[in-house]
Coordinates of C-alpha atoms in Angstrom, one line a residue:
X18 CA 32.1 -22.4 -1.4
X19 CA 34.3 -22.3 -4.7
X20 CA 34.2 -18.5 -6.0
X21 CA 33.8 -17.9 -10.2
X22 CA 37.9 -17.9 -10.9
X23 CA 37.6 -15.9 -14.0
X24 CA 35.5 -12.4 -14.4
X25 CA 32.7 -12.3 -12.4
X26 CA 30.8 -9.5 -11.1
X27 CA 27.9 -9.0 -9.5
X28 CA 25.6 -5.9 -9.0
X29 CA 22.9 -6.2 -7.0
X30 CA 21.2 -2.7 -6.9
X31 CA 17.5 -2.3 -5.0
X32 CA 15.1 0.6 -4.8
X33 CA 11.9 1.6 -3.7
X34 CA 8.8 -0.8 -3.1
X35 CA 7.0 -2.9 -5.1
X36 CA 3.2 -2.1 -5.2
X37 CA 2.5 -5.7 -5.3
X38 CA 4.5 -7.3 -3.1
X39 CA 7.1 -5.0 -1.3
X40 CA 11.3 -4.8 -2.2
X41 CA 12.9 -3.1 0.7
X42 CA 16.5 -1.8 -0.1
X43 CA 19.2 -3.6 0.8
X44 CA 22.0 -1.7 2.8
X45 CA 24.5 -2.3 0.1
X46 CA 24.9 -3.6 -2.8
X47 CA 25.4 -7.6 -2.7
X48 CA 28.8 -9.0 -4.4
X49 CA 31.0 -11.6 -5.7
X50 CA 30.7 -13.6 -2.4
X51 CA 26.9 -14.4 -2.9
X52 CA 28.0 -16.8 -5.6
X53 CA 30.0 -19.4 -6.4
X54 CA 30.5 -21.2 -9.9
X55 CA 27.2 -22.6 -10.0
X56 CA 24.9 -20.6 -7.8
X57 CA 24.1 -17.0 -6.9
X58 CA 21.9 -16.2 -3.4
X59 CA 20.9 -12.9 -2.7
X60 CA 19.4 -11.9 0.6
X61 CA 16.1 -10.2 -0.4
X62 CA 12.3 -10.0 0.5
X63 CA 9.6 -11.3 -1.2
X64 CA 8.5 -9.7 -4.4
X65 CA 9.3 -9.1 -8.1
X66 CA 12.5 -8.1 -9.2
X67 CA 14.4 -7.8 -12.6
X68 CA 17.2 -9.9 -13.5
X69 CA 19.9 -9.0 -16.1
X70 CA 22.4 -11.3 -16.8
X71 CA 25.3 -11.1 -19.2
X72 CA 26.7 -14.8 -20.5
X73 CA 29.9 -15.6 -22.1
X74 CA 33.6 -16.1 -21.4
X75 CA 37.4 -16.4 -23.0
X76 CA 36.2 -20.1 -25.0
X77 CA 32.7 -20.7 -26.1
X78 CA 29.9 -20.9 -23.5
X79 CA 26.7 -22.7 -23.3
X80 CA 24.4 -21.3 -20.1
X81 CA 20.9 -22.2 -18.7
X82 CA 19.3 -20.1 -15.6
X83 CA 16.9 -22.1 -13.0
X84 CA 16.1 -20.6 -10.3
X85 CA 14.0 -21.5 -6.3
X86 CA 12.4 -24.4 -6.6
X87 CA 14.1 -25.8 -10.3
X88 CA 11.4 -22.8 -12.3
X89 CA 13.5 -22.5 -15.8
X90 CA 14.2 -19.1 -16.1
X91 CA 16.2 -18.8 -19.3
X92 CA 16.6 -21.2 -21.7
X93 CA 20.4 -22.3 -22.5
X94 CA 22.1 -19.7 -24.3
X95 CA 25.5 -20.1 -26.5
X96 CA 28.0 -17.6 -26.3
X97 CA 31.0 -17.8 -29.1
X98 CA 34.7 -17.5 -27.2
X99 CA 34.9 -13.6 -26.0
X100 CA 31.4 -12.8 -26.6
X101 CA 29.3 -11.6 -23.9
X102 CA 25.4 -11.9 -24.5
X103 CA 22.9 -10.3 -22.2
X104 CA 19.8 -11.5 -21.1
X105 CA 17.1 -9.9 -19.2
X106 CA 14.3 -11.9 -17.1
X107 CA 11.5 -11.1 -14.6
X108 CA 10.9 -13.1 -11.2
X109 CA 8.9 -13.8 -8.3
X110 CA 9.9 -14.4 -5.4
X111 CA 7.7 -15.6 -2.4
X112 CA 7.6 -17.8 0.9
X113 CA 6.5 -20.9 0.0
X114 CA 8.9 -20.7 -3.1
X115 CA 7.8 -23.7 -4.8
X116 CA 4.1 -25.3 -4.0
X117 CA 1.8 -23.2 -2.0
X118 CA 1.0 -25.9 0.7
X119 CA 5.1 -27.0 0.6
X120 CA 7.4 -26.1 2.7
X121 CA 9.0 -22.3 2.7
X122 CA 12.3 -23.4 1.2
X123 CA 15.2 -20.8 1.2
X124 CA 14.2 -17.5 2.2
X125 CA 15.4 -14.3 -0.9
X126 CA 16.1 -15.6 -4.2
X127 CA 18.2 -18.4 -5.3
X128 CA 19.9 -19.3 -9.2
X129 CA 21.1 -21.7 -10.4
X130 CA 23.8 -21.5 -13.2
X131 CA 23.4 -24.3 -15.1
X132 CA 24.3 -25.5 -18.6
X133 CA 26.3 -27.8 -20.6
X134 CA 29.5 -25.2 -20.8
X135 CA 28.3 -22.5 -17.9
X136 CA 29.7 -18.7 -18.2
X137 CA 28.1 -15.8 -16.3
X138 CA 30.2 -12.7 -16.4
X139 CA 27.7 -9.9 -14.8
X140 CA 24.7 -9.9 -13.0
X141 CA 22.1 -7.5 -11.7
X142 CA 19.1 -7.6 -9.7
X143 CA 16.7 -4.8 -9.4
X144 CA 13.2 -4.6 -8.1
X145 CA 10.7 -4.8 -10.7
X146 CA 8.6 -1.6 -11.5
X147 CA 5.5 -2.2 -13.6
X148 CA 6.0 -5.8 -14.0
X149 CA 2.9 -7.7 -15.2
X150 CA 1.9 -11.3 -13.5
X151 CA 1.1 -14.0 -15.0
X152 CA -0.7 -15.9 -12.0
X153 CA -1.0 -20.2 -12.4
X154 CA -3.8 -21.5 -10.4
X155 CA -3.6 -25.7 -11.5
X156 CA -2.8 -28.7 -10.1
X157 CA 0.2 -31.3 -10.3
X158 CA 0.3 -31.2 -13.8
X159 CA 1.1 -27.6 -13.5
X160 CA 2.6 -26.4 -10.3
X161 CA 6.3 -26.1 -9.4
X162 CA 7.3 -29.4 -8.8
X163 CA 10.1 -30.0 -5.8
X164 CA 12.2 -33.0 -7.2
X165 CA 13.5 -34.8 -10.5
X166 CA 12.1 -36.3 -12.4
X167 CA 8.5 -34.6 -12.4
X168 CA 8.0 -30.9 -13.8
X169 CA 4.9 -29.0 -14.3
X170 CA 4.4 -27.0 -17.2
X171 CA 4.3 -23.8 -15.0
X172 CA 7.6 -24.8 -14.1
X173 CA 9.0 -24.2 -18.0
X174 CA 7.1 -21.2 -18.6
X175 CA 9.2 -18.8 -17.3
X176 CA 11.8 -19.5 -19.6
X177 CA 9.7 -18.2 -22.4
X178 CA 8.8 -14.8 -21.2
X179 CA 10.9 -11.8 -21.2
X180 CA 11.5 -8.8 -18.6
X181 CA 8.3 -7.1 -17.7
X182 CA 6.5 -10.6 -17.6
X183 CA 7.0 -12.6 -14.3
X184 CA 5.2 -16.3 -13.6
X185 CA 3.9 -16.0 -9.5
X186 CA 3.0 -20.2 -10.1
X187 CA 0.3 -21.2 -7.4
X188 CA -0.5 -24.8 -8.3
X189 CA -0.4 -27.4 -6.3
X190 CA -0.4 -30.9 -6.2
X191 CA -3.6 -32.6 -5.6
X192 CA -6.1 -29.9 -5.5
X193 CA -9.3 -29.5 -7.2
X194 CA -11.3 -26.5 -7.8
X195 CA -12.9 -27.4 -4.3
X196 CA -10.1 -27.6 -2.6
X197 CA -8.6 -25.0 -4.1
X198 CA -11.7 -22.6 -3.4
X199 CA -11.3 -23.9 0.5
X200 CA -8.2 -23.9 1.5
X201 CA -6.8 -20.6 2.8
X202 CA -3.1 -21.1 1.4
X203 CA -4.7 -21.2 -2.1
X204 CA -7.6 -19.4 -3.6
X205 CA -8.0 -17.0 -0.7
X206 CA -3.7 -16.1 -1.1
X207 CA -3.6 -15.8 -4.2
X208 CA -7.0 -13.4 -5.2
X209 CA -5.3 -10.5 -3.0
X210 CA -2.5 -10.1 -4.4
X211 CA -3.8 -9.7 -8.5
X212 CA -3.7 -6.4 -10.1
X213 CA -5.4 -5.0 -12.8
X214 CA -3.7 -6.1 -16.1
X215 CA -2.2 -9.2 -14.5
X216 CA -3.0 -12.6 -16.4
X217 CA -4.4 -15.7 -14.3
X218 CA -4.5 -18.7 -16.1
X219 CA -6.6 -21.6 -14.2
X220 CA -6.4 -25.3 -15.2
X221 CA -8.5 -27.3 -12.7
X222 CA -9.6 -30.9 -13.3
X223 CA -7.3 -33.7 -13.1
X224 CA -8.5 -34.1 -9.3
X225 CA -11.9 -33.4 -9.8
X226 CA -12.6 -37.1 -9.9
X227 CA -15.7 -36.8 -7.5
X228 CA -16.9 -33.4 -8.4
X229 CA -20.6 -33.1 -10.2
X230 CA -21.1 -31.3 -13.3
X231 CA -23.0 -28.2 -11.8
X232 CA -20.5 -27.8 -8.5
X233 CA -17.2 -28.3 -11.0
X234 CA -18.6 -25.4 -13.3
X235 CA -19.5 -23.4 -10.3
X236 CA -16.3 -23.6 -9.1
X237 CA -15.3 -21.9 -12.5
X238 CA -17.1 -19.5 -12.3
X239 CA -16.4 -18.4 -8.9
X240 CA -12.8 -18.2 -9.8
X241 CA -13.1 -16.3 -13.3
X242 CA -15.3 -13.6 -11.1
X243 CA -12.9 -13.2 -8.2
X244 CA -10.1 -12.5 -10.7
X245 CA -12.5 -10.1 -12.4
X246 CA -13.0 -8.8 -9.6
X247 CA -9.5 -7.6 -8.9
X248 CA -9.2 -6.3 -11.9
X249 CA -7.3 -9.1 -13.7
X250 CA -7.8 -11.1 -17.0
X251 CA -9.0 -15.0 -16.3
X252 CA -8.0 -17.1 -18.8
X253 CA -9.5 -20.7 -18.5
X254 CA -7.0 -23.3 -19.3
X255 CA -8.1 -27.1 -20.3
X256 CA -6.7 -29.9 -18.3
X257 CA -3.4 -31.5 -20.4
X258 CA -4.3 -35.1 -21.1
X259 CA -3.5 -38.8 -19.7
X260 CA -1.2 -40.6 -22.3
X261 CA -4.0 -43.3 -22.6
X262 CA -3.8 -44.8 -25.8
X263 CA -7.0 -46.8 -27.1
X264 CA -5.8 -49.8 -29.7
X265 CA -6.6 -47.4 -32.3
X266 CA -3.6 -45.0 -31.7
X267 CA -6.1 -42.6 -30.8
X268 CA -6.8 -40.7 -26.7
X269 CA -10.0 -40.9 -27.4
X270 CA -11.5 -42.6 -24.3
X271 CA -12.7 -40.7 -20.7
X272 CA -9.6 -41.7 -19.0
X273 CA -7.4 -39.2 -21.7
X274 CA -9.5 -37.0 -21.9
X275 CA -10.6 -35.9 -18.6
X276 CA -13.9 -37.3 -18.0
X277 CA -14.9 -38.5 -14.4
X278 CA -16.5 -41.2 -12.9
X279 CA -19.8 -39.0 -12.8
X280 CA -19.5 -38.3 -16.3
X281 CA -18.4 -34.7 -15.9
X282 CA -16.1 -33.7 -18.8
X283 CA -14.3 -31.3 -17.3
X284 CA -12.7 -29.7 -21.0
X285 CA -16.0 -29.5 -22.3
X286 CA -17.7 -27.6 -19.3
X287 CA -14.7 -25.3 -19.1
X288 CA -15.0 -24.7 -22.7
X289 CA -19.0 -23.5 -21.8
X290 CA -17.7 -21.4 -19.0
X291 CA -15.1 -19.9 -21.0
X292 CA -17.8 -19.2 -23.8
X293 CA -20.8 -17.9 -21.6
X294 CA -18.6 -15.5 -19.8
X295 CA -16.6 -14.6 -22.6
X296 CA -13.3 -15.7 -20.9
X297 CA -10.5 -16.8 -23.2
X298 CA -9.5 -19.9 -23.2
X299 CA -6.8 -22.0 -23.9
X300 CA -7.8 -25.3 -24.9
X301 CA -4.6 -27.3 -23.9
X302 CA -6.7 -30.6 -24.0
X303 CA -7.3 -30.7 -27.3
X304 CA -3.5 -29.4 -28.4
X305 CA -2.1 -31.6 -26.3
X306 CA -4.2 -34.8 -27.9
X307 CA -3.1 -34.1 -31.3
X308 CA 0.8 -33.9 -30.3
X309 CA 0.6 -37.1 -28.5
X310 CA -1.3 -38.7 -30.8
X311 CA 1.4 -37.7 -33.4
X312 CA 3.9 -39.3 -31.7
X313 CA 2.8 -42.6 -30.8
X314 CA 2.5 -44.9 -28.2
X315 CA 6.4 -45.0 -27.8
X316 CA 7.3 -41.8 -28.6
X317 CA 5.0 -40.2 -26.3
X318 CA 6.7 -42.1 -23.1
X319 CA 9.0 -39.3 -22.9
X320 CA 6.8 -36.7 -22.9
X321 CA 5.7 -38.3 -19.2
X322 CA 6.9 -40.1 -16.7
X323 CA 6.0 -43.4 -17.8
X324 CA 9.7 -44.7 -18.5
X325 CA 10.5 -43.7 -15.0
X326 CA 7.6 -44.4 -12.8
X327 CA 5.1 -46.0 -15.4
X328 CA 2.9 -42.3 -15.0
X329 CA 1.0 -41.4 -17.7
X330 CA -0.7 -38.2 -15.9
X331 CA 2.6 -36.3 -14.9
X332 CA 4.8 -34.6 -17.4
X333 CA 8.8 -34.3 -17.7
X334 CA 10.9 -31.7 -17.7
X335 CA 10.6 -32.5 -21.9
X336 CA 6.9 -33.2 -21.8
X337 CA 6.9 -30.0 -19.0
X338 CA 9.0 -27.9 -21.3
X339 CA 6.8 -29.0 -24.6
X340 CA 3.7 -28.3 -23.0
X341 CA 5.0 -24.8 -21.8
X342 CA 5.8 -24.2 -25.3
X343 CA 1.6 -24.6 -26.4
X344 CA 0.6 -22.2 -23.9
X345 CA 3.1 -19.4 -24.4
X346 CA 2.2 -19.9 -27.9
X347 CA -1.4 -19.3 -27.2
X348 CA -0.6 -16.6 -25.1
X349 CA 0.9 -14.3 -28.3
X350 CA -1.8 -16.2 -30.5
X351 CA -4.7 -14.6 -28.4
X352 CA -2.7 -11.6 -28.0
X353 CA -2.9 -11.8 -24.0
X354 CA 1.3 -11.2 -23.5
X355 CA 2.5 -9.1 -26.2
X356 CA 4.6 -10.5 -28.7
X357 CA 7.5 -8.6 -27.8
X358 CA 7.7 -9.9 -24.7
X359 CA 7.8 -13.4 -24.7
X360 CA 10.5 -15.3 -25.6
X361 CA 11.0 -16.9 -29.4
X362 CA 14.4 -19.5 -28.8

């Protein structure tokens, strides 16, 4: 594998255990031959470690971080020729890396360097003390999608927070909240491992085409009390829409908007959950509406996947990215991450 021909170095210094989710030392410090140019791969256990980075080089840089399965960890960054700009981030790191029910993927933690004009001059990765999770429990629309071109806005989120927050995304694809409730790689994973003070955001309903009003709002409740039962903070997340124009210009129809063949409208009985149990809630149907409905009919295509697969349901890395953007808005809005840290641009 090519090495970095210009200054490189990389620290990789680990310490004690995570209360969470365990970081066992490493016997030494990991070096300039777990990267190359474009990627750094460091040989560690699950968990939740800090990341700094410092960017830049002798011309003018321009550099992005991804990281496991494509989550966007930090947003490009320019560097002017000779500057060095540093960069701190929070992530987890788990077996399976990506979609709960996926395969493992590559055991420790894998980053991409990325970029239109790539620099990293220093590195360091230390385990994470005191981080706060922000847990995703969702579906397609959210979840860390494997391949190009689809992208869940869980995916972007990352990106936006700073170290101290870290994004432990369990969506995945196709799951409602029954399924999610019975399947032992989902519900019954993820309620273990919150703490108290940790965030889990829950946007449930794009596969709940069969579900009945009084089982679908069960289902919510039992998930905002097992998180309060852990000690965490629910926060009840409407489903983003279906591009579904009526002639009008307007989403207004069952199809956008999350209604079922049963009738059940899933934002508006999350939105009575979320008020009756006094649960905060982002309401990511109706933001969503409004931007799409600013944009157009044709606009809007890139916001999906329609120009590539003719989806209106599933989001690209833009419409992914965009949609991030809402919630981590709504997260310093409701003053549920604190301001300082979540990323501005």
């Amino acid at each position: 594998m090519r090495r970095f021909a210009l200054t490189a170095l990389v620290a990789v210094t680990l310490g004690s255990a995570l209360s969470a989710a365990p970081a066992q030392a490493h016997p030494r410090p990991l070096d300039l031959s777990h990267c190359t140019a474009t990627a750094c791969h460091f040989d560690l256990p699950p968990g939740t470690y800090d990341v700094r980075v410092l960017l830049g080089g002798e011309t003018a840089s321009s550099t992005s971080i991804t990281g496991e399965t494509r989550r966007a960890l930090l947003p490009e960054t320019a560097a002017e020729a000779g500057e060095r700009v540093a960069r701190s981030l929070t992530v987890n790191v788990r077996t399976p890396e990506g979609e709960p029910t996926g395969p493992d993927g590559t055991a420790g933690l894998d980053l991409a360097i990325g970029g239109s004009a790539p620099a990293l001059a220093d590195i360091k990765v230390t385990p994470a003390r005191h981080a706060r999770q922000v847990f995703l429990v969702g579906d397609s629309t959210v979840c860390d999608q494997p391949g190009d071109p689809y992208s869940g806005w869980g995916q972007q989120l990352p990106q936006f927070l700073r170290k101290g927050v870290s994004v432990a995304n369990y969506a995945d694809s196709g799951e409602s909240t029954v399924s999610y409730l019975q399947n032992p790689q989902l519900w019954a994973t993820v309620q273990p491992l919150i703490h108290r003070g940790d965030l889990v955001l829950i946007q449930l309903a794009h596969n709940d085409k069969t579900t009945d009003g009084a089982t679908y709002r069960a289902n919510l409740e039992t998930l905002v009390a097992g998180v309060r039962e852990k000690g965490g903070t629910p926060v009840l997340v409407t489903p983003i829409v279906r591009r579904w124009f009526n002639s009008d210009g307007t989403l207004n129809n069952g199809t956008a908007l999350l209604v079922n063949g049963l009738g059940v409208d899933h934002p508006a009985v999350t939105r009575s959950v979320a008020a009756a149990h006094d649960v905060p809630l982002i309401d990511l149907t109706a933001k969503t509406k409004t931007l799409v409905e600013s944009l157009g009919a044709e606009a809007s295509k890139a916001l999906y996947l329609y120009n590539e697969k003719r989806d209106n349901t599933h989001t690209s890395v833009r419409g992914a990215t965009v949609y991030a953007e809402l919630v981590r808005a709504e997260l310093v809005t409701r003053h549920l991450v604190p301001k300082g840290l979540v990323r501005v641009g």
